[in-house]
Coordinates of C-alpha atoms in Angstrom, one line a residue:
Chain A
A153 CA -20.8 -6.0 -19.8
Q154 CA -20.5 -10.2 -20.3
R155 CA -18.2 -11.7 -17.7
V156 CA -18.5 -15.9 -17.0
T157 CA -16.1 -16.7 -14.0
Q158 CA -14.7 -21.2 -13.4
P159 CA -14.0 -20.2 -9.8
E160 CA -12.1 -23.8 -9.9
K161 CA -8.7 -23.9 -11.4
L162 CA -8.2 -27.9 -11.0
L163 CA -10.6 -30.5 -10.0
S164 CA -9.5 -33.1 -9.0
V165 CA -11.3 -36.3 -8.9
F166 CA -11.3 -40.3 -8.7
K167 CA -12.5 -42.3 -11.6
G168 CA -15.9 -43.7 -10.7
A169 CA -16.6 -40.9 -9.0
P170 CA -19.2 -37.5 -10.3
V171 CA -18.2 -34.3 -11.1
E172 CA -19.0 -31.0 -11.4
L173 CA -17.9 -28.3 -13.2
K174 CA -18.8 -24.7 -11.8
C175 CA -19.5 -21.6 -13.9
N176 CA -21.3 -19.0 -12.9
Y177 CA -22.2 -16.2 -15.8
S178 CA -23.1 -12.2 -15.1
Y179 CA -25.5 -10.7 -17.7
S180 CA -28.5 -8.7 -17.8
G181 CA -29.9 -10.0 -20.9
S182 CA -30.9 -13.5 -21.8
P183 CA -27.1 -15.5 -22.7
E184 CA -26.6 -18.7 -24.6
L185 CA -23.7 -20.4 -22.4
F186 CA -21.5 -23.6 -23.8
W187 CA -18.7 -25.4 -23.0
Y188 CA -15.7 -25.9 -24.4
V189 CA -13.3 -28.9 -23.9
Q190 CA -9.5 -29.4 -24.4
Y191 CA -8.1 -32.1 -24.5
S192 CA -3.6 -32.7 -23.4
R193 CA -1.9 -31.2 -27.6
Q194 CA -6.3 -30.8 -29.0
R195 CA -7.9 -28.4 -30.0
L196 CA -11.0 -26.3 -28.6
Q197 CA -13.9 -27.5 -29.6
L198 CA -17.6 -26.8 -28.4
L199 CA -18.8 -30.2 -26.1
L200 CA -22.7 -28.2 -25.2
R201 CA -24.6 -25.9 -25.5
H202 CA -28.0 -24.6 -23.5
I203 CA -30.0 -23.7 -25.9
S204 CA -29.9 -28.0 -27.1
R205 CA -30.2 -29.1 -24.1
E206 CA -27.5 -32.5 -25.2
S207 CA -26.3 -35.2 -23.0
I208 CA -22.7 -35.1 -24.2
K209 CA -20.0 -38.0 -23.9
G210 CA -22.3 -39.0 -20.6
F211 CA -21.5 -34.3 -19.4
T212 CA -24.8 -32.2 -18.7
A213 CA -25.6 -28.6 -18.2
D214 CA -28.6 -26.9 -16.7
L215 CA -29.0 -22.9 -16.9
N216 CA -30.5 -22.6 -13.8
K217 CA -31.2 -18.5 -14.0
G218 CA -32.4 -18.0 -10.7
E219 CA -28.9 -18.8 -9.4
T220 CA -27.1 -17.6 -12.8
S221 CA -24.9 -20.7 -13.0
F222 CA -24.5 -23.3 -15.7
H223 CA -22.5 -26.0 -14.1
L224 CA -21.5 -28.9 -15.6
K225 CA -22.2 -32.6 -14.6
K226 CA -21.3 -36.2 -14.7
P227 CA -22.3 -38.4 -12.5
F228 CA -19.2 -41.1 -13.3
A229 CA -16.2 -40.1 -14.5
Q230 CA -13.7 -41.6 -16.7
E231 CA -10.1 -41.0 -17.1
E232 CA -10.9 -39.8 -20.7
D233 CA -12.6 -37.1 -19.6
S234 CA -9.4 -35.2 -18.0
A235 CA -8.8 -32.5 -19.7
M236 CA -8.9 -28.6 -19.9
Y237 CA -13.2 -27.2 -19.5
Y238 CA -13.7 -24.0 -20.0
C239 CA -17.8 -22.1 -20.0
A240 CA -17.9 -19.0 -22.2
L241 CA -21.7 -17.5 -23.0
T242 CA -22.6 -14.9 -25.7
P243 CA -25.5 -13.2 -25.7
H244 CA -28.7 -14.9 -27.6
S245 CA -29.8 -13.1 -30.4
G246 CA -28.7 -12.0 -33.3
G247 CA -25.9 -9.5 -34.8
Y248 CA -22.7 -9.6 -33.5
Q249 CA -21.6 -11.3 -30.1
K250 CA -19.2 -11.2 -28.1
V251 CA -18.1 -14.7 -26.9
T252 CA -16.7 -14.0 -23.2
F253 CA -14.3 -17.4 -22.1
G254 CA -14.0 -18.2 -18.1
T255 CA -10.2 -18.6 -17.3
G256 CA -10.9 -22.8 -17.5
T257 CA -10.6 -26.2 -15.0
K258 CA -8.7 -28.1 -16.0
L259 CA -10.0 -31.3 -14.6
Q260 CA -8.1 -34.6 -13.3
V261 CA -9.8 -38.0 -13.3
I262 CA -7.9 -40.3 -11.1
P263 CA -7.6 -43.5 -11.8
Chain B
N67 CA -13.7 -29.6 -44.7
A68 CA -10.1 -28.7 -43.5
G69 CA -11.5 -27.3 -40.4
V70 CA -9.9 -23.4 -39.3
M71 CA -5.8 -24.0 -39.9
Q72 CA -3.4 -21.9 -37.9
N73 CA 0.3 -22.1 -39.2
P74 CA 3.4 -21.9 -37.6
R75 CA 2.3 -23.6 -35.5
H76 CA 5.4 -23.3 -33.5
L77 CA 6.9 -19.9 -33.9
V78 CA 10.2 -18.3 -32.1
R79 CA 11.3 -14.4 -32.3
R80 CA 14.1 -13.0 -30.4
R81 CA 13.4 -9.7 -28.8
G82 CA 12.4 -7.1 -30.9
Q83 CA 11.4 -9.2 -34.2
E84 CA 7.9 -9.3 -36.0
A85 CA 5.8 -12.8 -35.4
R86 CA 2.5 -13.4 -38.2
L87 CA 0.7 -15.6 -37.6
R88 CA -1.7 -16.9 -39.7
C89 CA -5.0 -18.3 -39.9
S90 CA -7.4 -19.8 -42.4
P91 CA -10.6 -20.3 -41.6
M92 CA -13.4 -22.9 -42.2
K93 CA -14.8 -23.1 -44.8
G94 CA -18.0 -20.9 -46.1
H95 CA -17.2 -18.7 -42.1
S96 CA -16.6 -15.0 -43.1
H97 CA -15.8 -14.5 -39.3
V98 CA -12.7 -14.3 -37.3
Y99 CA -11.6 -14.3 -34.0
W100 CA -8.6 -14.4 -32.2
Y101 CA -7.5 -15.2 -28.6
R102 CA -4.8 -15.8 -26.3
Q103 CA -4.1 -18.7 -23.8
L104 CA -0.8 -17.7 -21.7
P105 CA 0.6 -20.0 -19.6
E106 CA -1.7 -21.7 -16.6
E107 CA -4.2 -18.6 -18.5
G108 CA -7.7 -19.3 -19.9
L109 CA -8.9 -17.3 -22.8
K110 CA -8.5 -14.3 -24.3
F111 CA -10.5 -12.3 -26.2
M112 CA -8.7 -10.3 -28.7
V113 CA -10.0 -8.8 -31.8
Y114 CA -13.3 -10.0 -34.1
L115 CA -12.6 -9.7 -37.4
Q116 CA -14.9 -10.1 -40.5
K117 CA -13.6 -10.0 -43.9
E118 CA -11.9 -6.4 -45.1
N119 CA -13.1 -4.9 -41.1
I120 CA -12.2 -5.0 -37.7
I121 CA -16.2 -5.5 -35.3
D122 CA -14.0 -5.2 -31.8
E123 CA -10.5 -5.4 -31.2
S124 CA -11.6 -4.2 -27.8
G125 CA -9.1 -7.9 -26.1
M126 CA -6.4 -6.3 -28.8
P127 CA -3.3 -4.4 -27.0
K128 CA -2.6 -1.2 -28.6
E129 CA 0.3 -1.1 -29.3
R130 CA 2.8 -3.4 -31.3
F131 CA -1.0 -5.8 -32.0
S132 CA -2.9 -5.4 -35.3
A133 CA -4.7 -8.0 -37.4
E134 CA -6.3 -8.3 -40.8
F135 CA -8.6 -10.1 -42.6
P136 CA -8.4 -9.1 -46.5
K137 CA -10.8 -10.2 -49.2
E138 CA -9.3 -13.2 -49.9
G139 CA -6.1 -14.9 -47.8
P140 CA -6.2 -15.5 -44.5
S141 CA -6.4 -13.8 -41.4
I142 CA -2.9 -12.5 -40.2
L143 CA -2.2 -11.4 -36.1
R144 CA 0.5 -9.6 -36.9
I145 CA 2.7 -8.3 -33.4
Q146 CA 5.7 -5.7 -33.9
Q147 CA 8.8 -5.1 -32.0
V148 CA 8.1 -8.7 -29.8
V149 CA 8.7 -9.0 -25.5
R150 CA 9.0 -12.3 -23.8
G151 CA 5.7 -11.3 -22.2
D152 CA 4.0 -12.0 -26.1
S153 CA 5.2 -15.8 -24.8
A154 CA 2.1 -17.8 -25.2
A155 CA -0.8 -20.3 -27.1
Y156 CA -2.2 -17.2 -30.6
F157 CA -5.6 -19.9 -31.2
C158 CA -8.0 -18.2 -34.2
A159 CA -11.6 -19.6 -34.1
S160 CA -14.1 -19.4 -36.9
S161 CA -17.8 -19.2 -37.0
P162 CA -20.7 -18.6 -39.8
G163 CA -21.2 -15.5 -38.7
L164 CA -25.1 -15.5 -39.5
G165 CA -26.7 -13.9 -37.2
L166 CA -28.5 -15.3 -36.0
A167 CA -29.2 -16.6 -32.5
G168 CA -27.6 -19.4 -31.8
S169 CA -25.2 -20.1 -34.8
N170 CA -22.5 -18.9 -32.3
E171 CA -20.6 -21.7 -31.9
Q172 CA -17.1 -20.8 -32.2
F173 CA -14.1 -23.7 -34.5
F174 CA -10.5 -23.7 -33.3
G175 CA -7.9 -23.6 -35.0
P176 CA -4.9 -26.3 -33.5
G177 CA -3.2 -22.0 -32.3
T178 CA 0.2 -21.6 -32.7
R179 CA 3.0 -21.1 -29.5
L180 CA 4.8 -18.2 -30.4
T181 CA 8.5 -18.6 -28.3
V182 CA 10.4 -15.8 -27.1
L183 CA 13.6 -15.4 -26.5

């Protein structure tokens, strides 16, 4: 079974401070991991995916298979980063792939 | 491409009435997913559909809830005899569903906020 755990419901940091949003997963095979973001009054949108190894808006995330983690990091938080962040997982294979979302972490950047 | 469309954006129903939520996927997308977000909680998967087929409804309550994605027209999530506990945001997402690894990005609609009085 697939499972995604985001242990923090709320994370408050000061502007300019480093940010780390935690995500741990449980899946026996090879997963594909994503981070989605939902800004206030906007729709959920893809922030980044591990296979592309991109840095979006200064955010990065590295898949650590040993620790089964996919933490989202940013060295210096900005006020516009305040949003709801969801970690998600899907099997890395063809055919139907159910996406499992974590419960989300609300990031609050304090000016 | 207008993106995933959902309507209505807000829906108010009294207990016992029916709620119909519509989702038009992005152009060219043949896979639709429905999620429910209760207040202060994360997204919970409900159902996954392809055109005219329900592929996975493991997250959908067995009673009162149904979903369809007809050959023509939008996907419909239908809730019969609504109760207060059905009040939530219902999100639809679509994907191209090419069946290839790496094609699982889901594009979300703005959601429908259902309030049951």
